[in-house]
Coordinates of C-alpha atoms and ligand atoms in Angstrom, one line a residue:
M1 CA -85.2 -101.9 -74.8
T2 CA -81.7 -102.2 -76.1
R3 CA -78.8 -99.9 -75.3
C4 CA -75.8 -100.0 -77.6
A5 CA -72.8 -100.3 -75.4
G6 CA -70.1 -101.0 -78.0
L7 CA -69.3 -100.4 -81.7
F8 CA -66.6 -101.3 -84.1
V9 CA -65.9 -98.8 -86.9
V10 CA -63.3 -98.5 -89.5
E11 CA -62.6 -95.0 -90.9
R12 CA -60.4 -93.8 -93.7
D13 CA -58.2 -90.8 -93.2
A14 CA -57.3 -88.2 -95.9
R15 CA -54.4 -90.4 -97.0
G16 CA -56.6 -93.4 -97.6
T17 CA -55.4 -95.3 -94.6
W18 CA -58.0 -97.3 -92.7
H19 CA -58.2 -96.9 -89.0
P20 CA -60.1 -99.5 -87.0
E21 CA -61.6 -98.3 -83.7
I22 CA -63.6 -99.9 -80.9
R23 CA -66.0 -97.4 -79.3
L24 CA -67.5 -98.2 -75.9
S25 CA -70.2 -96.3 -74.1
I26 CA -68.6 -95.8 -70.8
P27 CA -71.6 -94.3 -69.0
L28 CA -73.6 -97.4 -70.0
L29 CA -70.8 -99.8 -69.0
R30 CA -70.4 -98.1 -65.6
R31 CA -74.1 -98.2 -64.7
R32 CA -74.7 -100.3 -61.6
D33 CA -78.4 -99.6 -61.2
W34 CA -79.5 -102.3 -63.7
P35 CA -81.8 -105.0 -62.6
W36 CA -79.2 -107.8 -62.3
P37 CA -78.3 -110.1 -64.0
Q38 CA -78.2 -108.4 -67.4
V39 CA -78.0 -110.5 -70.5
V40 CA -75.1 -109.6 -72.8
C41 CA -74.0 -111.7 -75.8
G42 CA -76.5 -114.3 -74.5
L43 CA -74.7 -114.6 -71.2
N44 CA -75.9 -113.5 -67.7
C45 CA -73.7 -110.7 -66.4
H46 CA -73.8 -109.9 -62.7
D47 CA -71.7 -106.8 -62.6
P48 CA -70.5 -103.9 -64.9
E49 CA -67.1 -105.5 -65.2
S50 CA -68.4 -108.6 -66.8
I51 CA -70.7 -106.6 -69.1
Q52 CA -67.7 -104.6 -70.2
Q53 CA -65.7 -107.8 -70.9
R54 CA -68.5 -109.3 -73.0
I55 CA -68.9 -106.2 -75.1
L56 CA -65.2 -105.9 -75.6
E57 CA -65.0 -109.6 -76.6
H58 CA -67.8 -109.0 -79.1
E59 CA -66.1 -105.9 -80.7
L60 CA -62.7 -107.8 -80.8
I61 CA -64.3 -110.4 -83.0
H62 CA -65.3 -107.7 -85.5
Y63 CA -61.7 -106.4 -85.3
K64 CA -60.3 -109.9 -85.9
L65 CA -62.5 -110.6 -88.9
W66 CA -61.6 -107.2 -90.4
K67 CA -57.9 -107.7 -89.6
D68 CA -58.1 -111.2 -91.3
G69 CA -59.3 -109.5 -94.5
V70 CA -62.8 -110.9 -94.3
K71 CA -65.0 -108.7 -96.6
D72 CA -68.0 -108.8 -94.4
W73 CA -66.9 -108.4 -90.7
G74 CA -70.5 -108.0 -89.6
H75 CA -72.7 -110.6 -87.8
T76 CA -72.1 -113.4 -90.2
E77 CA -72.0 -117.1 -89.6
A78 CA -68.2 -116.9 -89.2
F79 CA -68.7 -114.2 -86.5
R80 CA -71.3 -116.4 -84.7
V81 CA -68.9 -119.4 -84.8
T82 CA -65.9 -117.4 -83.5
A83 CA -68.0 -115.8 -80.8
W84 CA -69.2 -119.2 -79.6
E85 CA -65.8 -121.0 -79.9
R86 CA -63.6 -118.3 -78.4
F87 CA -65.9 -116.7 -75.8
G88 CA -68.9 -118.9 -75.4
H89 CA -71.3 -116.2 -76.5
Q90 CA -74.7 -117.5 -77.1
S91 CA -76.0 -114.6 -79.1
V92 CA -74.6 -111.8 -81.3
T93 CA -75.6 -108.4 -80.0
H94 CA -74.0 -105.0 -79.1
G95 CA -76.5 -104.2 -76.5
I96 CA -77.2 -104.6 -72.9
G97 CA -80.4 -106.3 -72.2
V98 CA -82.9 -107.5 -74.9
E99 CA -81.8 -108.8 -78.3
E100 CA -81.4 -106.1 -81.0
G101 CA -81.3 -108.5 -83.9
Ligands
ZN201 ZN1 -71.4 -106.7 -83.5

């Protein structure tokens, strides 16, 4: 079962200005009663602080790609490469636990 802990969204206001936003599920990120370690972004996390960091790193890559003007800032090959090179992420997920695809 996968729980979505982070999300990157871009919304346009009434004036047509785009606003990027990283949303985190704080209750999920604060949970301490997981069976440890939890796998996040393909890495073993042993406490909520490292889970939060992995999720934040992941969402920051979405932001970076968007900021760079890349048309598709989703889970593309460019995303995968950046996640690996910058943060050592071994998989591309938003969730805590099992792969969401
Ligand atoms: Zn993502």
